[in-house]
PDB file of C-alpha atoms in Angstrom:
ATOM      1  CA  PHE A   1      42.850-153.690 -77.923  1.00 89.00           C
ATOM      2  CA  ILE A   2      43.583-156.797 -79.793  1.00 88.00           C
ATOM      3  CA  ASN A   3      41.809-160.318 -79.112  1.00 88.00           C
ATOM      4  CA  VAL A   4      44.498-162.627 -78.722  1.00 85.00           C
ATOM      5  CA  ARG A   5      42.248-165.648 -79.730  1.00 85.00           C
ATOM      6  CA  ASP A   6      41.647-164.366 -83.332  1.00 87.00           C
ATOM      7  CA  GLY A   7      43.741-161.235 -83.856  1.00 86.00           C
ATOM      8  CA  SER A   8      40.944-158.965 -84.296  1.00 88.00           C
ATOM      9  CA  ILE A   9      41.130-155.317 -83.138  1.00 88.00           C
ATOM     10  CA  GLU A  10      38.275-154.785 -80.667  1.00 89.00           C
ATOM     11  CA  ARG A  11      38.703-151.055 -80.123  1.00 88.00           C
ATOM     12  CA  SER A  12      41.241-148.224 -80.047  1.00 90.00           C
ATOM     13  CA  PHE A  13      41.523-144.832 -78.550  1.00 90.00           C
ATOM     14  CA  GLY A  14      43.576-141.653 -78.459  1.00 89.00           C
ATOM     15  CA  ARG A  15      43.877-138.666 -80.907  1.00 91.00           C
ATOM     16  CA  LYS A  16      46.797-136.432 -81.821  1.00 93.00           C
ATOM     17  CA  GLY A  17      46.680-132.802 -80.323  1.00 94.00           C
ATOM     18  CA  MET A  18      47.247-130.657 -77.343  1.00 91.00           C
ATOM     19  CA  GLY A  19      43.984-130.585 -75.605  1.00 91.00           C
ATOM     20  CA  PRO A  20      42.784-132.662 -72.688  1.00 91.00           C
ATOM     21  CA  GLY A  21      43.316-136.373 -73.435  1.00 92.00           C
ATOM     22  CA  GLU A  22      45.116-135.680 -76.696  1.00 93.00           C
ATOM     23  CA  MET A  23      48.664-136.745 -77.296  1.00 95.00           C
ATOM     24  CA  VAL A  24      51.678-135.404 -79.319  1.00 95.00           C
ATOM     25  CA  ASP A  25      54.267-138.149 -79.060  1.00 94.00           C
ATOM     26  CA  PRO A  26      53.069-141.135 -76.818  1.00 93.00           C
ATOM     27  CA  SER A  27      56.120-143.212 -76.179  1.00 90.00           C
ATOM     28  CA  GLY A  28      55.275-145.700 -73.285  1.00 90.00           C
ATOM     29  CA  PHE A  29      52.255-146.857 -71.335  1.00 94.00           C
ATOM     30  CA  THR A  30      51.354-149.302 -68.696  1.00 95.00           C
ATOM     31  CA  ILE A  31      48.001-150.671 -67.272  1.00 94.00           C
ATOM     32  CA  SER A  32      47.205-150.836 -63.514  1.00 93.00           C
ATOM     33  CA  GLU A  33      45.621-153.733 -61.598  1.00 89.00           C
ATOM     34  CA  ASP A  34      42.276-151.929 -61.547  1.00 91.00           C
ATOM     35  CA  GLY A  35      42.370-151.142 -65.425  1.00 92.00           C
ATOM     36  CA  LYS A  36      43.769-147.700 -65.628  1.00 95.00           C
ATOM     37  CA  ILE A  37      45.922-146.980 -68.595  1.00 96.00           C
ATOM     38  CA  PHE A  38      48.917-144.485 -67.888  1.00 97.00           C
ATOM     39  CA  ILE A  39      50.741-143.047 -71.017  1.00 96.00           C
ATOM     40  CA  TYR A  40      53.880-140.909 -71.081  1.00 95.00           C
ATOM     41  CA  ASP A  41      53.607-138.284 -73.814  1.00 95.00           C
ATOM     42  CA  ASN A  42      57.153-137.207 -74.579  1.00 92.00           C
ATOM     43  CA  GLY A  43      55.917-134.275 -76.848  1.00 92.00           C
ATOM     44  CA  VAL A  44      54.450-132.507 -73.710  1.00 93.00           C
ATOM     45  CA  ARG A  45      56.178-134.390 -70.943  1.00 94.00           C
ATOM     46  CA  LYS A  46      53.069-135.332 -69.320  1.00 95.00           C
ATOM     47  CA  ILE A  47      51.539-138.628 -67.989  1.00 96.00           C
ATOM     48  CA  LEU A  48      47.958-139.101 -69.196  1.00 96.00           C
ATOM     49  CA  CYS A  49      45.615-141.473 -67.398  1.00 97.00           C
ATOM     50  CA  PHE A  50      42.539-143.102 -69.162  1.00 96.00           C
ATOM     51  CA  ASN A  51      40.042-145.869 -67.929  1.00 95.00           C
ATOM     52  CA  ILE A  52      39.952-149.237 -69.689  1.00 92.00           C
ATOM     53  CA  ASP A  53      37.376-147.826 -72.241  1.00 91.00           C
ATOM     54  CA  GLY A  54      39.874-145.134 -73.338  1.00 92.00           C
ATOM     55  CA  GLU A  55      38.183-142.255 -71.568  1.00 94.00           C
ATOM     56  CA  PHE A  56      40.437-139.538 -70.272  1.00 96.00           C
ATOM     57  CA  LEU A  57      40.663-139.133 -66.640  1.00 97.00           C
ATOM     58  CA  TYR A  58      43.503-136.685 -65.717  1.00 96.00           C
ATOM     59  CA  SER A  59      47.030-135.806 -66.511  1.00 96.00           C
ATOM     60  CA  PHE A  60      50.009-134.540 -64.850  1.00 95.00           C
ATOM     61  CA  ALA A  61      53.318-132.895 -65.666  1.00 94.00           C
ATOM     62  CA  PHE A  62      56.667-134.599 -65.443  1.00 93.00           C
ATOM     63  CA  PRO A  63      59.163-133.004 -63.112  1.00 95.00           C
ATOM     64  CA  SER A  64      61.311-130.389 -64.871  1.00 94.00           C
ATOM     65  CA  ASP A  65      64.566-131.745 -63.370  1.00 96.00           C
ATOM     66  CA  LEU A  66      64.008-135.348 -64.678  1.00 96.00           C
ATOM     67  CA  SER A  67      63.904-136.725 -68.135  1.00 94.00           C
ATOM     68  CA  ALA A  68      61.335-139.791 -68.552  1.00 94.00           C
ATOM     69  CA  GLY A  69      62.123-142.755 -70.480  1.00 92.00           C
ATOM     70  CA  ASP A  70      59.805-145.190 -72.346  1.00 91.00           C
ATOM     71  CA  ASN A  71      59.274-147.789 -69.535  1.00 95.00           C
ATOM     72  CA  LEU A  72      56.374-147.382 -67.007  1.00 96.00           C
ATOM     73  CA  LYS A  73      54.938-149.865 -64.512  1.00 97.00           C
ATOM     74  CA  VAL A  74      52.273-149.658 -61.891  1.00 96.00           C
ATOM     75  CA  ARG A  75      52.782-151.737 -58.908  1.00 95.00           C
ATOM     76  CA  ASP A  76      50.960-151.702 -55.492  1.00 93.00           C
ATOM     77  CA  GLY A  77      49.401-148.266 -56.173  1.00 94.00           C
ATOM     78  CA  LYS A  78      52.698-146.629 -57.342  1.00 97.00           C
ATOM     79  CA  LEU A  79      53.655-145.583 -60.787  1.00 97.00           C
ATOM     80  CA  TYR A  80      57.353-146.393 -61.750  1.00 98.00           C
ATOM     81  CA  ILE A  81      59.032-144.659 -64.701  1.00 97.00           C
ATOM     82  CA  SER A  82      62.575-145.109 -66.130  1.00 96.00           C
ATOM     83  CA  LEU A  83      64.418-141.768 -66.075  1.00 96.00           C
ATOM     84  CA  LEU A  84      67.546-139.615 -66.033  1.00 95.00           C
ATOM     85  CA  GLU A  85      68.346-137.052 -63.464  1.00 96.00           C
ATOM     86  CA  LEU A  86      69.040-133.925 -65.690  1.00 96.00           C
ATOM     87  CA  ARG A  87      71.841-132.689 -63.534  1.00 96.00           C
ATOM     88  CA  TYR A  88      73.832-135.782 -64.636  1.00 94.00           C
ATOM     89  CA  ALA A  89      72.859-135.423 -68.358  1.00 90.00           C
ATOM     90  CA  ASN A  90      76.381-135.304 -69.591  1.00 87.00           C
ATOM     91  CA  PRO A  91      78.855-138.002 -70.899  1.00 82.00           C
ATOM     92  CA  SER A  92      81.059-137.988 -67.875  1.00 86.00           C
ATOM     93  CA  GLU A  93      78.321-138.234 -65.163  1.00 92.00           C
ATOM     94  CA  ILE A  94      75.401-140.098 -66.673  1.00 91.00           C
ATOM     95  CA  TRP A  95      76.434-143.204 -64.733  1.00 93.00           C
ATOM     96  CA  LYS A  96      75.775-141.275 -61.434  1.00 95.00           C
ATOM     97  CA  SER A  97      71.881-140.747 -62.205  1.00 96.00           C
ATOM     98  CA  ARG A  98      69.347-143.006 -60.478  1.00 97.00           C
ATOM     99  CA  THR A  99      67.368-144.838 -63.045  1.00 97.00           C
ATOM    100  CA  ILE A 100      63.763-145.308 -61.706  1.00 98.00           C
ATOM    101  CA  GLY A 101      61.306-142.731 -60.323  1.00 97.00           C
ATOM    102  CA  VAL A 102      58.491-143.829 -58.044  1.00 98.00           C
ATOM    103  CA  PHE A 103      55.362-141.652 -57.998  1.00 97.00           C
ATOM    104  CA  ASP A 104      51.954-141.947 -56.571  1.00 96.00           C
ATOM    105  CA  LEU A 105      49.088-142.043 -59.178  1.00 95.00           C
ATOM    106  CA  LYS A 106      48.584-138.317 -59.012  1.00 93.00           C
ATOM    107  CA  GLY A 107      52.274-137.546 -60.143  1.00 94.00           C
ATOM    108  CA  ASN A 108      53.860-136.773 -56.637  1.00 96.00           C
ATOM    109  CA  LEU A 109      57.409-138.042 -56.698  1.00 97.00           C
ATOM    110  CA  LEU A 110      58.019-140.390 -53.761  1.00 98.00           C
ATOM    111  CA  ASN A 111      61.341-141.901 -54.551  1.00 97.00           C
ATOM    112  CA  LEU A 112      64.337-142.241 -56.831  1.00 98.00           C
ATOM    113  CA  CYS A 113      66.060-145.683 -57.029  1.00 98.00           C
ATOM    114  CA  GLY A 114      68.136-147.988 -59.303  1.00 97.00           C
ATOM    115  CA  MET A 115      71.642-147.477 -60.625  1.00 96.00           C
ATOM    116  CA  HIS A 116      73.348-147.650 -64.047  1.00 95.00           C
ATOM    117  CA  ASP A 117      75.683-150.525 -64.849  1.00 93.00           C
ATOM    118  CA  GLU A 118      79.478-149.922 -64.408  1.00 90.00           C
ATOM    119  CA  ILE A 119      79.726-150.025 -68.161  1.00 89.00           C
ATOM    120  CA  LYS A 120      78.252-146.536 -68.252  1.00 89.00           C
ATOM    121  CA  LYS A 121      81.396-145.048 -66.788  1.00 89.00           C
ATOM    122  CA  THR A 122      83.182-146.107 -69.967  1.00 88.00           C
ATOM    123  CA  PHE A 123      80.429-146.266 -72.784  1.00 85.00           C
ATOM    124  CA  THR A 124      77.845-143.456 -72.484  1.00 78.00           C
ATOM    125  CA  TYR A 125      75.541-144.217 -75.352  1.00 73.00           C
ATOM    126  CA  GLY A 126      72.329-146.120 -75.022  1.00 70.00           C
ATOM    127  CA  ALA A 127      70.809-144.740 -71.701  1.00 73.00           C
ATOM    128  CA  GLU A 128      67.580-146.611 -71.860  1.00 89.00           C
ATOM    129  CA  ILE A 129      66.648-148.626 -68.820  1.00 95.00           C
ATOM    130  CA  TRP A 130      64.198-151.623 -68.884  1.00 97.00           C
ATOM    131  CA  PHE A 131      62.672-152.880 -65.543  1.00 98.00           C
ATOM    132  CA  ASP A 132      60.010-155.060 -64.246  1.00 98.00           C
ATOM    133  CA  PHE A 133      58.901-156.942 -60.939  1.00 98.00           C
ATOM    134  CA  ASP A 134      58.391-160.447 -59.897  1.00 97.00           C
ATOM    135  CA  ARG A 135      55.353-161.622 -57.925  1.00 95.00           C
ATOM    136  CA  PHE A 136      57.365-160.990 -54.594  1.00 96.00           C
ATOM    137  CA  SER A 137      57.796-157.295 -55.538  1.00 96.00           C
ATOM    138  CA  ASN A 138      61.298-157.540 -56.273  1.00 98.00           C
ATOM    139  CA  LEU A 139      62.528-155.126 -58.909  1.00 98.00           C
ATOM    140  CA  TYR A 140      64.810-156.192 -61.825  1.00 98.00           C
ATOM    141  CA  SER A 141      66.524-153.545 -64.164  1.00 98.00           C
ATOM    142  CA  ILE A 142      69.084-153.575 -67.000  1.00 97.00           C
ATOM    143  CA  ASP A 143      70.868-150.917 -69.103  1.00 94.00           C
ATOM    144  CA  ARG A 144      70.804-151.008 -72.933  1.00 91.00           C
ATOM    145  CA  GLY A 145      74.378-151.670 -73.366  1.00 89.00           C
ATOM    146  CA  THR A 146      74.922-154.587 -71.016  1.00 92.00           C
ATOM    147  CA  TYR A 147      73.675-158.189 -70.285  1.00 96.00           C
ATOM    148  CA  ARG A 148      73.981-157.696 -66.446  1.00 97.00           C
ATOM    149  CA  ILE A 149      70.607-157.490 -64.626  1.00 98.00           C
ATOM    150  CA  TYR A 150      70.259-155.689 -61.224  1.00 98.00           C
ATOM    151  CA  LYS A 151      67.871-157.307 -58.673  1.00 98.00           C
ATOM    152  CA  TYR A 152      66.395-155.072 -55.719  1.00 98.00           C
ATOM    153  CA  ASP A 153      64.148-155.924 -52.953  1.00 98.00           C
ATOM    154  CA  LYS A 154      60.783-154.205 -52.283  1.00 95.00           C
ATOM    155  CA  ASN A 155      62.689-151.443 -50.408  1.00 96.00           C
ATOM    156  CA  TYR A 156      64.837-150.862 -53.475  1.00 97.00           C
ATOM    157  CA  LYS A 157      68.020-152.524 -51.743  1.00 97.00           C
ATOM    158  CA  LEU A 158      70.279-154.184 -54.289  1.00 98.00           C
ATOM    159  CA  ILE A 159      70.105-157.971 -53.547  1.00 97.00           C
ATOM    160  CA  LYS A 160      72.407-159.226 -56.480  1.00 97.00           C
ATOM    161  CA  VAL A 161      73.780-158.572 -60.060  1.00 98.00           C
ATOM    162  CA  PHE A 162      73.543-161.400 -62.453  1.00 98.00           C
ATOM    163  CA  GLY A 163      73.855-162.245 -66.082  1.00 98.00           C
ATOM    164  CA  VAL A 164      75.708-164.360 -68.734  1.00 97.00           C
ATOM    165  CA  GLN A 165      77.313-162.715 -71.626  1.00 96.00           C
ATOM    166  CA  GLY A 166      76.906-165.601 -74.071  1.00 94.00           C
ATOM    167  CA  LYS A 167      75.927-164.234 -77.573  1.00 96.00           C
ATOM    168  CA  PHE A 168      75.587-160.716 -76.265  1.00 96.00           C
ATOM    169  CA  ARG A 169      78.461-158.586 -77.750  1.00 95.00           C
ATOM    170  CA  LEU A 170      79.657-155.962 -75.337  1.00 93.00           C
ATOM    171  CA  PRO A 171      80.639-152.544 -76.794  1.00 90.00           C
ATOM    172  CA  LYS A 172      84.343-151.931 -77.373  1.00 89.00           C
ATOM    173  CA  GLU A 173      84.076-148.193 -78.331  1.00 88.00           C
ATOM    174  CA  ASP A 174      81.984-145.352 -77.296  1.00 87.00           C
ATOM    175  CA  ILE A 175      79.519-143.663 -79.734  1.00 83.00           C
ATOM    176  CA  PRO A 176      79.330-139.886 -79.151  1.00 80.00           C
ATOM    177  CA  TRP A 177      76.172-138.667 -80.919  1.00 75.00           C
ATOM    178  CA  ASN A 178      78.006-135.959 -82.791  1.00 84.00           C
ATOM    179  CA  LEU A 179      79.550-138.304 -85.109  1.00 88.00           C
ATOM    180  CA  PRO A 180      78.426-138.648 -88.647  1.00 92.00           C
ATOM    181  CA  PRO A 181      75.198-140.861 -88.884  1.00 88.00           C
ATOM    182  CA  GLN A 182      77.193-143.556 -91.026  1.00 90.00           C
ATOM    183  CA  GLU A 183      79.865-143.840 -88.307  1.00 91.00           C
ATOM    184  CA  ILE A 184      77.239-144.103 -85.652  1.00 88.00           C
ATOM    185  CA  VAL A 185      75.453-146.891 -87.515  1.00 90.00           C
ATOM    186  CA  LYS A 186      78.786-148.646 -88.129  1.00 91.00           C
ATOM    187  CA  ARG A 187      79.616-148.709 -84.496  1.00 90.00           C
ATOM    188  CA  LEU A 188      76.113-149.726 -83.363  1.00 91.00           C
ATOM    189  CA  MET A 189      76.447-152.821 -85.646  1.00 93.00           C
ATOM    190  CA  ARG A 190      79.737-154.047 -83.724  1.00 93.00           C
ATOM    191  CA  SER A 191      77.790-154.568 -80.384  1.00 94.00           C
ATOM    192  CA  SER A 192      74.452-155.846 -79.052  1.00 95.00           C
ATOM    193  CA  GLY A 193      71.787-153.847 -77.367  1.00 94.00           C
ATOM    194  CA  THR A 194      69.183-154.787 -74.875  1.00 95.00           C
ATOM    195  CA  ARG A 195      65.678-154.470 -76.213  1.00 95.00           C
ATOM    196  CA  SER A 196      63.532-155.394 -73.252  1.00 96.00           C
ATOM    197  CA  LEU A 197      63.379-157.108 -69.900  1.00 98.00           C
ATOM    198  CA  ILE A 198      60.254-159.099 -68.822  1.00 98.00           C
ATOM    199  CA  VAL A 199      59.623-160.865 -65.632  1.00 98.00           C
ATOM    200  CA  SER A 200      56.732-163.258 -65.676  1.00 97.00           C
ATOM    201  CA  GLY A 201      55.925-166.373 -63.547  1.00 96.00           C
ATOM    202  CA  ASP A 202      59.198-168.138 -62.552  1.00 96.00           C
ATOM    203  CA  TYR A 203      61.383-166.532 -65.190  1.00 97.00           C
ATOM    204  CA  VAL A 204      63.358-163.445 -66.204  1.00 98.00           C
ATOM    205  CA  TYR A 205      63.340-162.830 -70.023  1.00 98.00           C
ATOM    206  CA  HIS A 206      66.112-160.710 -71.490  1.00 98.00           C
ATOM    207  CA  GLN A 207      65.723-159.748 -74.995  1.00 98.00           C
ATOM    208  CA  PHE A 208      68.703-158.298 -76.897  1.00 97.00           C
ATOM    209  CA  SER A 209      69.362-157.595 -80.596  1.00 97.00           C
ATOM    210  CA  ASP A 210      72.090-157.112 -83.110  1.00 97.00           C
ATOM    211  CA  LEU A 211      71.633-154.480 -85.771  1.00 95.00           C
ATOM    212  CA  THR A 212      71.925-155.634 -89.451  1.00 95.00           C
ATOM    213  CA  GLU A 213      72.464-153.892 -92.736  1.00 94.00           C
ATOM    214  CA  LYS A 214      68.951-154.736 -93.862  1.00 95.00           C
ATOM    215  CA  ALA A 215      67.512-153.282 -90.639  1.00 94.00           C
ATOM    216  CA  VAL A 216      69.394-150.009 -91.365  1.00 92.00           C
ATOM    217  CA  ARG A 217      68.581-150.039 -95.178  1.00 92.00           C
ATOM    218  CA  GLU A 218      64.946-150.631 -94.748  1.00 92.00           C
ATOM    219  CA  ARG A 219      64.628-148.760 -91.442  1.00 91.00           C
ATOM    220  CA  ASN A 220      62.791-151.692 -90.010  1.00 92.00           C
ATOM    221  CA  PRO A 221      63.800-153.057 -86.534  1.00 92.00           C
ATOM    222  CA  LEU A 222      62.247-156.374 -87.342  1.00 94.00           C
ATOM    223  CA  TYR A 223      65.157-157.066 -89.708  1.00 95.00           C
ATOM    224  CA  SER A 224      67.572-157.015 -86.693  1.00 96.00           C
ATOM    225  CA  LYS A 225      68.598-160.281 -85.160  1.00 97.00           C
ATOM    226  CA  ASN A 226      66.742-160.652 -81.891  1.00 97.00           C
ATOM    227  CA  TYR A 227      67.729-163.094 -79.139  1.00 98.00           C
ATOM    228  CA  LEU A 228      66.297-164.186 -75.795  1.00 98.00           C
ATOM    229  CA  LYS A 229      68.138-165.180 -72.652  1.00 98.00           C
ATOM    230  CA  LEU A 230      66.332-166.884 -69.694  1.00 98.00           C
ATOM    231  CA  TYR A 231      67.076-166.791 -65.950  1.00 98.00           C
ATOM    232  CA  ASP A 232      65.148-167.968 -62.980  1.00 97.00           C
ATOM    233  CA  LEU A 233      64.186-165.420 -60.316  1.00 98.00           C
ATOM    234  CA  ASP A 234      67.408-166.201 -58.278  1.00 97.00           C
ATOM    235  CA  GLY A 235      69.477-165.219 -61.316  1.00 98.00           C
ATOM    236  CA  ASN A 236      70.421-168.707 -62.512  1.00 97.00           C
ATOM    237  CA  TYR A 237      70.942-168.815 -66.138  1.00 97.00           C
ATOM    238  CA  ILE A 238      68.864-171.345 -68.141  1.00 96.00           C
ATOM    239  CA  PRO A 239      71.012-172.084 -71.243  1.00 95.00           C
ATOM    240  CA  SER A 240      69.111-170.243 -74.092  1.00 95.00           C
ATOM    241  CA  ASP A 241      70.426-167.464 -76.306  1.00 95.00           C
ATOM    242  CA  ILE A 242      67.438-168.338 -78.478  1.00 97.00           C
ATOM    243  CA  GLU A 243      67.062-166.430 -81.850  1.00 97.00           C
ATOM    244  CA  LEU A 244      63.511-165.066 -82.133  1.00 97.00           C
ATOM    245  CA  PRO A 245      61.557-164.631 -85.194  1.00 97.00           C
ATOM    246  CA  GLY A 246      60.801-161.087 -84.288  1.00 97.00           C
ATOM    247  CA  ILE A 247      60.560-158.603 -81.432  1.00 97.00           C
ATOM    248  CA  LEU A 248      59.222-160.026 -78.026  1.00 97.00           C
ATOM    249  CA  LEU A 249      56.303-157.800 -76.862  1.00 96.00           C
ATOM    250  CA  ASP A 250      55.132-159.457 -73.694  1.00 96.00           C
ATOM    251  CA  VAL A 251      54.848-162.631 -71.848  1.00 97.00           C
ATOM    252  CA  ASP A 252      51.433-163.530 -70.241  1.00 94.00           C
ATOM    253  CA  ASP A 253      50.744-165.065 -66.928  1.00 91.00           C
ATOM    254  CA  GLU A 254      50.389-168.406 -68.706  1.00 92.00           C
ATOM    255  CA  GLY A 255      53.964-168.148 -70.145  1.00 94.00           C
ATOM    256  CA  ARG A 256      52.867-167.429 -73.659  1.00 96.00           C
ATOM    257  CA  LEU A 257      55.330-165.266 -75.654  1.00 97.00           C
ATOM    258  CA  TYR A 258      53.850-162.568 -77.993  1.00 97.00           C
ATOM    259  CA  ILE A 259      56.286-161.826 -80.773  1.00 97.00           C
ATOM    260  CA  TYR A 260      55.906-159.083 -83.372  1.00 96.00           C
ATOM    261  CA  GLU A 261      57.016-160.928 -86.641  1.00 96.00           C
ATOM    262  CA  SER A 262      55.942-158.499 -89.345  1.00 94.00           C
ATOM    263  CA  ASN A 263      55.098-154.912 -89.516  1.00 90.00           C
ATOM    264  CA  GLU A 264      54.592-154.720 -93.280  1.00 89.00           C
ATOM    265  CA  PRO A 265      51.459-152.696 -94.136  1.00 86.00           C
ATOM    266  CA  GLY A 266      48.623-155.073 -94.689  1.00 86.00           C
ATOM    267  CA  ASN A 267      50.553-158.031 -93.225  1.00 89.00           C
ATOM    268  CA  ARG A 268      51.167-157.196 -89.702  1.00 90.00           C
ATOM    269  CA  VAL A 269      51.617-160.376 -87.592  1.00 93.00           C
ATOM    270  CA  ILE A 270      51.982-161.122 -83.999  1.00 94.00           C
ATOM    271  CA  GLY A 271      52.966-164.791 -83.192  1.00 95.00           C
ATOM    272  CA  ILE A 272      52.079-166.549 -79.971  1.00 96.00           C
ATOM    273  CA  TYR A 273      54.648-169.105 -78.784  1.00 97.00           C
ATOM    274  CA  GLU A 274      55.139-171.427 -75.879  1.00 95.00           C
ATOM    275  CA  LEU A 275      58.691-171.732 -74.466  1.00 94.00           C
ATOM    276  CA  LYS A 276      59.419-175.107 -72.871  1.00 91.00           C
ATOM    277  CA  VAL A 277      62.175-175.464 -70.144  1.00 90.00           C
ATOM    278  CA  VAL A 278      63.509-179.005 -70.089  1.00 88.00           C
ATOM    279  CA  ASP A 279      65.560-180.195 -67.171  1.00 83.00           C
ATOM    280  CA  LYS A 280      68.327-182.465 -68.675  1.00 77.00           C
ATOM    281  CA  GLY A 281      69.828-183.181 -65.224  1.00 69.00           C
TER     282      GLY A 281
END
């Protein structure tokens, strides 16, 4: 827990292990409106729930026929998780899988919704899904390998698909993961990849990145080139494609952007920025 006024760490929680409240490989988390923290532990395929003080409350196992992603959100008493239906976990059918699971807060599956972009029929790599909600409970989602954003209403019915390619470089070749590592990296550097999708206030923030040689050599994602596209909630593009000084972590209710600028030991820096939208009309 970091105090955004002075950057001090107020407290932390969690420990490695297999016991109650312990974690093996935490890969994503979210905080509910009433302050409960939900964490997906990829190591044991469980969702763990803590209170805001970090005290363990309960956990539940993820369904065996689903593979969870790293993106979690709590909305209106439901837990939303990016996922892949394992019956489609092969290169020719991955595009058929729904992309988001809806659970109650005790782990009961309520619904599966969302779809992959058409690009998944041609290029199978990068199955990550990012999603978020606007204040009207509309759901927005995007695949890693595309700039197109899918907007659904509160009943998960598709409303529209929008997006402007701009600096986003679409993949022109697939990347089978049985290729030699050097060949995989070479192909990844020829296209862009979505890093996150954040909906806050009146805007949709699409962050994407281009891998660089330095990022690969140093094994540091902050050395990639990160960009930001901005849309209004109706999907209208606000000319942007802004190069960021790091990785966008979040946007708060006041519209401030929190950007991870340095992860060097002893010099980890989060910058807080204000984004101004100017109407030149």
